[in-house]
Amino acid sequence: MKNILVTGGAGFIGSTFVRRAIARHPDYKIVVLDKLTYAGNLDNLLPVKDAPQYAFERGDIADRATVRRVLETHEIDAIVNFAAESHVDRSVLDPHAFINTNSVGVYTLLDTARELGVQRFHQVSTDEVYGSIDEGHFREGDPLEPNSPYSASKASGDLMARAYYVTYGMHTTVTRGSNTFGPYQYPEKVIPFFVTEALDDRPLPLYGDGMQVRDWLYVDDHSDAIDTVLHKGAPGEIFNVGGESERHNIDVTRFLLQTLGKPESLIRYVEDRPGHDRRYALTNDKIRAELGWEPAHSFEDAMTETVRWYQQNDWWWRKIKTGEYLEYYKRQYAARLAETEK
Ligand code: NAD
Ligand code: DAU
């Protein structure tokens, strides 16, 4: 592998992967293909913009002509696909773009890669494809029972990668990562949303009873797991990537507030997300045993570092929290928060 195409590389996890890959693999050319949707942000790639082995192409993974041109121009050997519509709440409001990118887009990438003989394809999937689990931990062979339009569209891409391995013998791999946090995350996801709202002493809308459980994974660990699977994963293999840090939402919220020195009175219990999955939990047994990967960061240390990053980098998030963001905020939260004032 020499020329790697990172689709969705201007987003949160994709840009982390790009920054780390450029430092770690100086002999690789890293090409980013990104549509620059509301979530794509070239500020995330500022640290590497002048690196000689980096190139950026703007385009849609569901557009075959664009994908073919980029694969041919840069003589791509491997694709790592981060490109996605990634926010569950937005998929509840309008699933359309989720089907286009997460289903049709993955098919388009896979099929164009097959046509041009690209050696490797890695699909970045999610623990949400398994659905919710009250007790125990999901394993890679468990059935997929996605519950939101987001997770159903992600399951489609995940299974299409498998089908291209079984049917055409392509070297595809899949990782199913858990809830990821860290710097450069779009402030609609709960961690950067709550931290940036709390910094401005604004209310934190916690869905339902706040007792849902997520398994928190630091973004550098997630990125390194993907790098490991890209290099060492056998064709057709699927790997869970968990943070091994399950927490109730209310406890995470309290931890953020304590770290910021803000009062718990900012918390508002609001109307729940429709179809809200109660608990996500994965076992890392397979990736630990077969590839030797394990999370390197503790929840407390990485979360504290993350909070500090948002405190120190308000240049990054304040310009996002304007325009379309405020429209979305109003649609998602205005009525919910107004209910708590009655
Ligand atoms: P993100 O929303 O921050 O970034 C997505 C990126 O994809 C953006 O840069 C966006 O512009 C780009 N994009 C969207 N549609 C595109 C299209 N049609 N063509 C080209 N580019 C397009 O997402 P993220 O949180 O970094 O997630 C990256 C991947 O990891 C996604 O596939 C997501 O499903 C998966 N994942 C995320 C998490 C998490 O907690 N954030 C956990 C597990 C898996
Ligand atoms: O599990 C992996 C998934 O994690 C990824 O595939 C998704 O791309 C990513 O967005 C994330 O999905 P979640 O729905 O779990 O993340 P989110 O940050 O939206 O919410 C985390 C939890 O916090 C969830 O139980 C809902 C709750 N929440 C979220 C928001 C935005 C609230 O209580 N209030 C909020 O305002």
Short mmCIF file of C-alpha atoms and ligand atoms in Angstrom, two decimals:
data_model
loop_
_atom_site.label_atom_id
_atom_site.label_comp_id
_atom_site.label_asym_id
_atom_site.label_seq_id
_atom_site.Cartn_x
_atom_site.Cartn_y
_atom_site.Cartn_z
CA MET A 1 0.00 0.00 0.00
CA LYS A 2 1.35 3.41 -0.97
CA ASN A 3 -1.53 5.60 -2.09
CA ILE A 4 -4.43 5.66 0.36
CA LEU A 5 -7.79 7.31 -0.30
CA VAL A 6 -9.45 8.52 2.91
CA THR A 7 -13.09 9.27 2.17
CA GLY A 8 -14.77 11.54 4.73
CA GLY A 9 -11.29 12.69 5.80
CA ALA A 10 -12.50 16.21 6.66
CA GLY A 11 -14.78 14.90 9.41
CA PHE A 12 -14.03 14.10 13.05
CA ILE A 13 -12.53 10.60 13.00
CA GLY A 14 -11.37 10.73 9.37
CA SER A 15 -9.29 13.87 9.96
CA THR A 16 -7.74 12.30 13.07
CA PHE A 17 -6.81 9.28 10.95
CA VAL A 18 -5.29 11.54 8.27
CA ARG A 19 -3.24 13.59 10.75
CA ARG A 20 -1.94 10.42 12.38
CA ALA A 21 -1.32 8.55 9.11
CA ILE A 22 0.78 11.41 7.73
CA ALA A 23 2.94 11.36 10.86
CA ARG A 24 3.13 7.57 11.04
CA HIS A 25 3.47 6.59 7.37
CA PRO A 26 5.65 9.26 5.71
CA ASP A 27 6.08 7.00 2.66
CA TYR A 28 2.32 6.94 1.92
CA LYS A 29 0.43 9.43 -0.18
CA ILE A 30 -2.82 10.30 1.64
CA VAL A 31 -5.63 11.60 -0.55
CA VAL A 32 -8.83 12.89 1.09
CA LEU A 33 -12.12 12.75 -0.84
CA ASP A 34 -14.82 14.67 1.01
CA LYS A 35 -18.10 16.29 0.00
CA LEU A 36 -17.69 18.93 2.73
CA THR A 37 -21.24 18.58 4.04
CA TYR A 38 -22.21 20.60 7.13
CA ALA A 39 -19.97 18.21 9.13
CA GLY A 40 -16.92 18.37 6.86
CA ASN A 41 -14.42 21.02 7.91
CA LEU A 42 -11.08 21.88 6.34
CA ASP A 43 -10.00 23.42 9.67
CA ASN A 44 -9.66 19.81 10.86
CA LEU A 45 -6.94 19.29 8.27
CA LEU A 46 -5.03 22.56 8.83
CA PRO A 47 -2.17 20.76 10.63
CA VAL A 48 -1.40 18.72 7.47
CA LYS A 49 -2.44 21.03 4.66
CA ASP A 50 1.15 21.71 3.56
CA ALA A 51 2.42 18.14 3.95
CA PRO A 52 3.93 17.04 0.60
CA GLN A 53 2.24 13.62 0.68
CA TYR A 54 -1.28 15.03 1.27
CA ALA A 55 -3.90 15.92 -1.34
CA PHE A 56 -7.53 17.00 -1.06
CA GLU A 57 -10.38 16.36 -3.52
CA ARG A 58 -13.88 17.65 -2.98
CA GLY A 59 -16.60 15.24 -4.13
CA ASP A 60 -19.41 12.81 -3.35
CA ILE A 61 -18.67 9.11 -2.76
CA ALA A 62 -22.03 8.32 -4.39
CA ASP A 63 -20.90 9.93 -7.67
CA ARG A 64 -19.23 7.20 -9.71
CA ALA A 65 -17.51 9.52 -12.19
CA THR A 66 -15.87 11.48 -9.36
CA VAL A 67 -14.80 8.33 -7.56
CA ARG A 68 -13.34 6.83 -10.75
CA ARG A 69 -11.45 10.04 -11.57
CA VAL A 70 -9.93 10.27 -8.08
CA LEU A 71 -8.96 6.59 -7.97
CA GLU A 72 -7.29 6.82 -11.39
CA THR A 73 -5.61 10.21 -10.95
CA HIS A 74 -3.96 9.26 -7.67
CA GLU A 75 -3.36 5.58 -8.53
CA ILE A 76 -5.09 4.54 -5.32
CA ASP A 77 -4.13 1.19 -3.74
CA ALA A 78 -6.44 1.26 -0.71
CA ILE A 79 -9.61 3.03 0.42
CA VAL A 80 -10.56 3.76 4.03
CA ASN A 81 -14.17 4.89 4.09
CA PHE A 82 -15.17 7.28 6.88
CA ALA A 83 -17.63 9.25 4.72
CA ALA A 84 -21.09 9.14 6.24
CA GLU A 85 -24.03 11.03 7.51
CA SER A 86 -23.24 10.28 11.14
CA HIS A 87 -25.82 11.86 13.47
CA VAL A 88 -28.69 9.68 14.73
CA ASP A 89 -30.96 12.65 15.58
CA ARG A 90 -30.64 14.06 12.05
CA SER A 91 -31.54 10.63 10.63
CA VAL A 92 -34.74 10.73 12.69
CA LEU A 93 -35.60 14.15 11.24
CA ASP A 94 -34.77 13.20 7.61
CA PRO A 95 -33.25 9.85 6.53
CA HIS A 96 -32.76 10.68 2.83
CA ALA A 97 -29.09 11.74 2.83
CA PHE A 98 -28.27 8.76 5.05
CA ILE A 99 -29.41 6.30 2.39
CA ASN A 100 -27.53 8.17 -0.35
CA THR A 101 -24.17 8.31 1.44
CA ASN A 102 -24.18 5.38 3.85
CA SER A 103 -25.77 2.85 1.47
CA VAL A 104 -25.46 4.03 -2.16
CA GLY A 105 -22.13 5.76 -1.47
CA VAL A 106 -20.52 2.63 -0.01
CA TYR A 107 -21.80 0.54 -2.92
CA THR A 108 -20.43 3.11 -5.41
CA LEU A 109 -17.00 3.11 -3.76
CA LEU A 110 -16.87 -0.68 -3.62
CA ASP A 111 -18.00 -1.20 -7.17
CA THR A 112 -15.67 1.41 -8.68
CA ALA A 113 -12.80 -0.03 -6.64
CA ARG A 114 -13.62 -3.49 -8.01
CA GLU A 115 -13.78 -2.16 -11.58
CA LEU A 116 -10.34 -0.53 -11.25
CA GLY A 117 -8.73 -3.35 -9.24
CA VAL A 118 -8.08 -1.36 -6.04
CA GLN A 119 -6.45 -3.82 -3.64
CA ARG A 120 -8.05 -2.94 -0.33
CA PHE A 121 -11.23 -1.45 1.06
CA HIS A 122 -11.82 -0.72 4.73
CA GLN A 123 -15.32 0.23 5.88
CA VAL A 124 -15.65 2.22 9.11
CA SER A 125 -18.84 0.89 10.66
CA THR A 126 -20.43 1.30 14.07
CA ASP A 127 -21.54 -0.70 17.11
CA GLU A 128 -25.04 0.64 16.43
CA VAL A 129 -25.54 -1.97 13.66
CA TYR A 130 -26.10 -4.61 16.40
CA GLY A 131 -28.90 -2.64 18.05
CA SER A 132 -29.34 -2.35 21.81
CA ILE A 133 -28.25 -4.93 24.42
CA ASP A 134 -29.49 -4.96 28.03
CA GLU A 135 -26.79 -7.30 29.37
CA GLY A 136 -23.56 -8.80 28.06
CA HIS A 137 -21.54 -7.68 25.04
CA PHE A 138 -21.97 -8.03 21.29
CA ARG A 139 -19.58 -10.26 19.32
CA GLU A 140 -18.80 -9.94 15.62
CA GLY A 141 -20.98 -12.95 14.66
CA ASP A 142 -24.11 -11.63 16.38
CA PRO A 143 -27.13 -10.71 14.25
CA LEU A 144 -27.53 -7.11 13.13
CA GLU A 145 -30.67 -5.40 14.45
CA PRO A 146 -30.24 -1.69 13.71
CA ASN A 147 -32.95 0.56 15.15
CA SER A 148 -32.48 4.03 13.63
CA PRO A 149 -32.38 5.12 9.98
CA TYR A 150 -28.70 5.98 10.64
CA SER A 151 -27.78 2.54 11.95
CA ALA A 152 -29.84 0.73 9.29
CA SER A 153 -28.04 2.66 6.54
CA LYS A 154 -24.68 1.88 8.18
CA ALA A 155 -25.59 -1.83 8.38
CA SER A 156 -26.24 -1.75 4.65
CA GLY A 157 -22.72 -0.43 3.92
CA ASP A 158 -21.18 -2.88 6.39
CA LEU A 159 -22.94 -5.84 4.72
CA MET A 160 -22.11 -4.62 1.22
CA ALA A 161 -18.40 -4.72 2.13
CA ARG A 162 -18.90 -8.34 3.21
CA ALA A 163 -20.77 -9.15 -0.02
CA TYR A 164 -17.92 -7.76 -2.16
CA TYR A 165 -15.50 -10.03 -0.32
CA VAL A 166 -17.67 -13.14 -0.65
CA THR A 167 -18.86 -12.50 -4.21
CA TYR A 168 -15.86 -10.87 -5.90
CA GLY A 169 -12.99 -11.85 -3.59
CA MET A 170 -12.15 -8.22 -2.81
CA HIS A 171 -9.94 -7.58 0.21
CA THR A 172 -12.52 -5.83 2.36
CA THR A 173 -12.41 -5.34 6.13
CA VAL A 174 -14.87 -3.74 8.56
CA THR A 175 -14.50 -2.17 12.02
CA ARG A 176 -17.49 -1.57 14.28
CA GLY A 177 -16.47 1.23 16.61
CA SER A 178 -18.18 2.45 19.74
CA ASN A 179 -19.05 6.05 20.76
CA THR A 180 -16.03 8.14 19.91
CA PHE A 181 -14.94 11.42 21.49
CA GLY A 182 -12.02 13.83 21.23
CA PRO A 183 -10.95 17.12 19.62
CA TYR A 184 -12.52 18.32 16.33
CA GLN A 185 -15.90 16.58 16.85
CA TYR A 186 -18.84 18.46 15.36
CA PRO A 187 -20.73 20.01 18.31
CA GLU A 188 -24.02 18.20 17.64
CA LYS A 189 -22.70 14.97 19.27
CA VAL A 190 -23.30 14.86 22.98
CA ILE A 191 -19.74 15.43 24.29
CA PRO A 192 -18.76 18.54 22.30
CA PHE A 193 -22.38 19.77 22.39
CA PHE A 194 -22.62 19.63 26.18
CA VAL A 195 -19.09 20.96 26.76
CA THR A 196 -19.53 23.96 24.47
CA GLU A 197 -23.04 24.71 25.78
CA ALA A 198 -21.85 24.48 29.39
CA LEU A 199 -18.94 26.81 28.65
CA ASP A 200 -21.60 29.41 27.74
CA ASP A 201 -23.76 28.50 30.79
CA ARG A 202 -26.53 27.18 28.56
CA PRO A 203 -28.89 24.26 29.43
CA LEU A 204 -27.85 20.67 28.63
CA PRO A 205 -30.82 18.70 27.19
CA LEU A 206 -30.41 15.15 28.47
CA TYR A 207 -32.76 12.71 26.70
CA GLY A 208 -35.23 10.62 28.71
CA ASP A 209 -33.99 9.51 32.15
CA GLY A 210 -30.28 9.89 31.24
CA MET A 211 -29.67 6.23 32.17
CA GLN A 212 -28.72 5.08 28.67
CA VAL A 213 -25.28 3.46 28.43
CA ARG A 214 -22.61 4.16 25.82
CA ASP A 215 -19.10 2.68 25.57
CA TRP A 216 -16.69 5.63 25.18
CA LEU A 217 -13.68 5.34 22.87
CA TYR A 218 -11.00 8.03 22.48
CA VAL A 219 -10.60 9.12 18.87
CA ASP A 220 -6.85 8.39 18.73
CA ASP A 221 -7.56 4.82 19.86
CA HIS A 222 -10.32 4.43 17.28
CA SER A 223 -8.03 5.77 14.56
CA ASP A 224 -5.18 3.44 15.59
CA ALA A 225 -7.50 0.42 15.59
CA ILE A 226 -8.52 1.23 12.01
CA ASP A 227 -4.86 1.59 11.00
CA THR A 228 -4.13 -1.79 12.61
CA VAL A 229 -6.99 -3.54 10.80
CA LEU A 230 -6.07 -1.88 7.51
CA HIS A 231 -2.55 -3.29 7.75
CA LYS A 232 -3.08 -6.60 9.55
CA GLY A 233 -6.74 -7.60 9.08
CA ALA A 234 -7.37 -10.64 6.88
CA PRO A 235 -9.76 -10.23 3.93
CA GLY A 236 -13.45 -10.44 4.83
CA GLU A 237 -12.83 -9.94 8.56
CA ILE A 238 -14.93 -7.79 10.87
CA PHE A 239 -13.57 -6.37 14.15
CA ASN A 240 -15.34 -4.71 17.05
CA VAL A 241 -13.51 -1.66 18.42
CA GLY A 242 -14.76 -0.75 21.88
CA GLY A 243 -13.45 1.75 24.40
CA GLU A 244 -14.06 -0.63 27.32
CA SER A 245 -15.51 2.37 29.19
CA GLU A 246 -19.26 1.99 29.63
CA ARG A 247 -20.92 4.93 31.31
CA HIS A 248 -24.49 6.14 31.89
CA ASN A 249 -25.21 9.42 30.07
CA ILE A 250 -25.99 11.17 33.35
CA ASP A 251 -22.60 10.19 34.77
CA VAL A 252 -20.77 11.42 31.68
CA THR A 253 -22.69 14.71 31.90
CA ARG A 254 -21.77 15.13 35.58
CA PHE A 255 -18.12 14.35 34.78
CA LEU A 256 -18.05 17.06 32.08
CA LEU A 257 -19.66 19.61 34.42
CA GLN A 258 -17.25 18.81 37.24
CA THR A 259 -14.26 19.12 34.91
CA LEU A 260 -15.51 22.51 33.75
CA GLY A 261 -16.44 23.67 37.25
CA LYS A 262 -20.07 24.24 36.16
CA PRO A 263 -23.21 23.46 38.21
CA GLU A 264 -25.48 20.41 37.71
CA SER A 265 -28.42 22.82 37.57
CA LEU A 266 -27.57 23.22 33.85
CA ILE A 267 -28.98 19.70 33.23
CA ARG A 268 -32.52 19.55 31.75
CA TYR A 269 -34.28 16.20 31.34
CA VAL A 270 -36.06 16.52 27.98
CA GLU A 271 -38.29 14.39 25.73
CA ASP A 272 -36.44 11.27 24.62
CA ARG A 273 -35.02 10.48 21.17
CA PRO A 274 -37.53 8.26 19.30
CA GLY A 275 -36.30 4.64 19.21
CA HIS A 276 -33.44 5.54 21.59
CA ASP A 277 -31.13 2.53 22.05
CA ARG A 278 -30.72 1.85 25.76
CA ARG A 279 -27.26 0.34 25.86
CA TYR A 280 -24.38 -0.34 23.49
CA ALA A 281 -21.67 -2.78 24.57
CA LEU A 282 -19.02 -4.66 22.61
CA THR A 283 -16.33 -7.19 23.37
CA ASN A 284 -12.83 -6.47 22.03
CA ASP A 285 -11.81 -10.13 22.42
CA LYS A 286 -11.23 -10.67 18.69
CA ILE A 287 -9.14 -7.60 17.88
CA ARG A 288 -7.11 -8.07 21.08
CA ALA A 289 -6.38 -11.75 20.37
CA GLU A 290 -5.84 -11.60 16.61
CA LEU A 291 -4.26 -8.17 16.04
CA GLY A 292 -2.96 -7.16 19.46
CA TRP A 293 -4.89 -3.86 19.57
CA GLU A 294 -6.37 -2.49 22.79
CA PRO A 295 -7.45 1.00 23.87
CA ALA A 296 -4.46 2.96 25.17
CA HIS A 297 -6.31 5.83 26.91
CA SER A 298 -8.39 5.84 30.07
CA PHE A 299 -11.85 7.44 29.93
CA GLU A 300 -11.06 9.98 32.66
CA ASP A 301 -7.73 11.17 31.22
CA ALA A 302 -8.91 11.35 27.62
CA MET A 303 -12.21 13.03 28.55
CA THR A 304 -10.39 15.62 30.67
CA GLU A 305 -7.97 16.34 27.79
CA THR A 306 -10.92 16.63 25.42
CA VAL A 307 -12.75 19.11 27.64
CA ARG A 308 -9.56 21.20 27.86
CA TRP A 309 -9.22 21.16 24.05
CA TYR A 310 -12.71 22.67 23.59
CA GLN A 311 -11.97 25.22 26.31
CA GLN A 312 -8.79 26.27 24.53
CA ASN A 313 -10.06 26.11 20.94
CA ASP A 314 -13.24 28.12 20.83
CA TRP A 315 -11.99 29.59 17.49
CA TRP A 316 -12.78 26.12 16.09
CA TRP A 317 -16.33 25.61 17.41
CA ARG A 318 -17.73 29.15 17.67
CA LYS A 319 -17.74 29.61 13.91
CA ILE A 320 -19.58 26.27 13.49
CA LYS A 321 -22.33 27.29 15.92
CA THR A 322 -23.91 29.74 13.48
CA GLY A 323 -26.23 29.54 10.45
CA GLU A 324 -27.37 25.97 9.66
CA TYR A 325 -26.26 24.82 13.11
CA LEU A 326 -28.63 27.22 14.83
CA GLU A 327 -31.48 26.15 12.52
CA TYR A 328 -30.83 22.54 13.49
CA TYR A 329 -30.57 23.43 17.18
CA LYS A 330 -33.96 25.14 17.04
CA ARG A 331 -35.60 22.19 15.28
CA GLN A 332 -34.11 19.62 17.63
CA TYR A 333 -34.20 21.38 20.99
CA ALA A 334 -36.39 24.50 21.15
CA ALA A 335 -39.69 22.74 21.94
CA ARG A 336 -38.02 20.14 24.18
CA LEU A 337 -36.33 22.82 26.29
CA ALA A 338 -39.44 25.02 26.36
CA GLU A 339 -41.35 22.08 27.93
CA THR A 340 -38.90 22.08 30.85
CA GLU A 341 -39.60 25.77 31.56
CA LYS A 342 -43.35 25.20 32.10
P1 NAD B 1 -18.46 13.23 10.75
O1 NAD B 1 -19.91 13.51 10.53
O2 NAD B 1 -17.66 14.07 11.66
O3 NAD B 1 -17.72 13.26 9.32
C1 NAD B 1 -18.27 12.70 8.16
C2 NAD B 1 -17.47 13.24 6.97
O4 NAD B 1 -17.99 12.61 5.78
C3 NAD B 1 -17.60 14.75 6.78
O5 NAD B 1 -16.35 15.31 6.52
C4 NAD B 1 -18.52 14.87 5.58
O6 NAD B 1 -18.30 16.04 4.82
C5 NAD B 1 -18.17 13.61 4.80
N1 NAD B 1 -19.24 13.17 3.88
C6 NAD B 1 -20.55 13.02 4.18
N2 NAD B 1 -21.22 12.61 3.09
C7 NAD B 1 -20.30 12.46 2.10
C8 NAD B 1 -20.38 12.02 0.76
N3 NAD B 1 -21.54 11.65 0.19
N4 NAD B 1 -19.24 11.98 0.03
C9 NAD B 1 -18.06 12.36 0.57
N5 NAD B 1 -17.93 12.79 1.83
C10 NAD B 1 -19.04 12.83 2.60
O7 NAD B 1 -18.39 11.69 11.16
P2 NAD B 1 -17.43 10.96 12.19
O8 NAD B 1 -18.01 11.05 13.53
O9 NAD B 1 -16.03 11.35 11.94
O10 NAD B 1 -17.63 9.44 11.72
C11 NAD B 1 -16.80 8.89 10.70
C12 NAD B 1 -17.25 7.47 10.43
O11 NAD B 1 -17.15 6.70 11.62
C13 NAD B 1 -18.70 7.37 9.97
O12 NAD B 1 -18.76 6.37 8.98
C14 NAD B 1 -19.45 6.94 11.22
O13 NAD B 1 -20.58 6.19 10.87
C15 NAD B 1 -18.39 6.08 11.90
N6 NAD B 1 -18.47 5.99 13.37
C16 NAD B 1 -18.57 7.15 14.12
C17 NAD B 1 -18.56 7.05 15.51
C18 NAD B 1 -18.69 8.29 16.38
O14 NAD B 1 -18.93 8.13 17.59
N7 NAD B 1 -18.50 9.48 15.87
C19 NAD B 1 -18.48 5.79 16.12
C20 NAD B 1 -18.41 4.63 15.32
C21 NAD B 1 -18.38 4.76 13.94
O1 DAU B 2 -22.08 4.12 18.97
C1 DAU B 2 -21.44 4.68 17.86
C2 DAU B 2 -22.24 5.87 17.38
O2 DAU B 2 -22.08 6.87 18.37
C3 DAU B 2 -21.81 6.39 16.02
O3 DAU B 2 -22.07 5.40 15.05
C4 DAU B 2 -22.55 7.68 15.66
O4 DAU B 2 -22.04 8.22 14.46
C5 DAU B 2 -22.34 8.67 16.79
O5 DAU B 2 -23.10 9.84 16.53
C6 DAU B 2 -22.75 8.08 18.13
O6 DAU B 2 -24.18 7.88 18.20
P1 DAU B 2 -25.03 8.24 19.51
O7 DAU B 2 -26.42 8.46 19.12
O8 DAU B 2 -24.77 7.27 20.60
O9 DAU B 2 -24.27 9.62 19.89
P2 DAU B 2 -24.80 11.03 20.41
O10 DAU B 2 -23.61 11.83 20.76
O11 DAU B 2 -25.82 11.63 19.49
O12 DAU B 2 -25.56 10.63 21.75
C7 DAU B 2 -24.88 9.96 22.81
C8 DAU B 2 -25.90 9.68 23.90
O13 DAU B 2 -26.29 10.94 24.46
C9 DAU B 2 -27.16 9.01 23.38
O14 DAU B 2 -27.66 8.09 24.36
C10 DAU B 2 -28.13 10.17 23.23
C11 DAU B 2 -27.71 11.13 24.34
N1 DAU B 2 -27.94 12.55 24.02
C12 DAU B 2 -27.45 13.05 22.85
C13 DAU B 2 -27.65 14.37 22.51
C14 DAU B 2 -27.10 14.93 21.22
C15 DAU B 2 -28.65 13.35 24.91
O15 DAU B 2 -29.09 12.89 25.97
N2 DAU B 2 -28.86 14.66 24.57
C16 DAU B 2 -28.39 15.20 23.41
O16 DAU B 2 -28.64 16.41 23.16
#
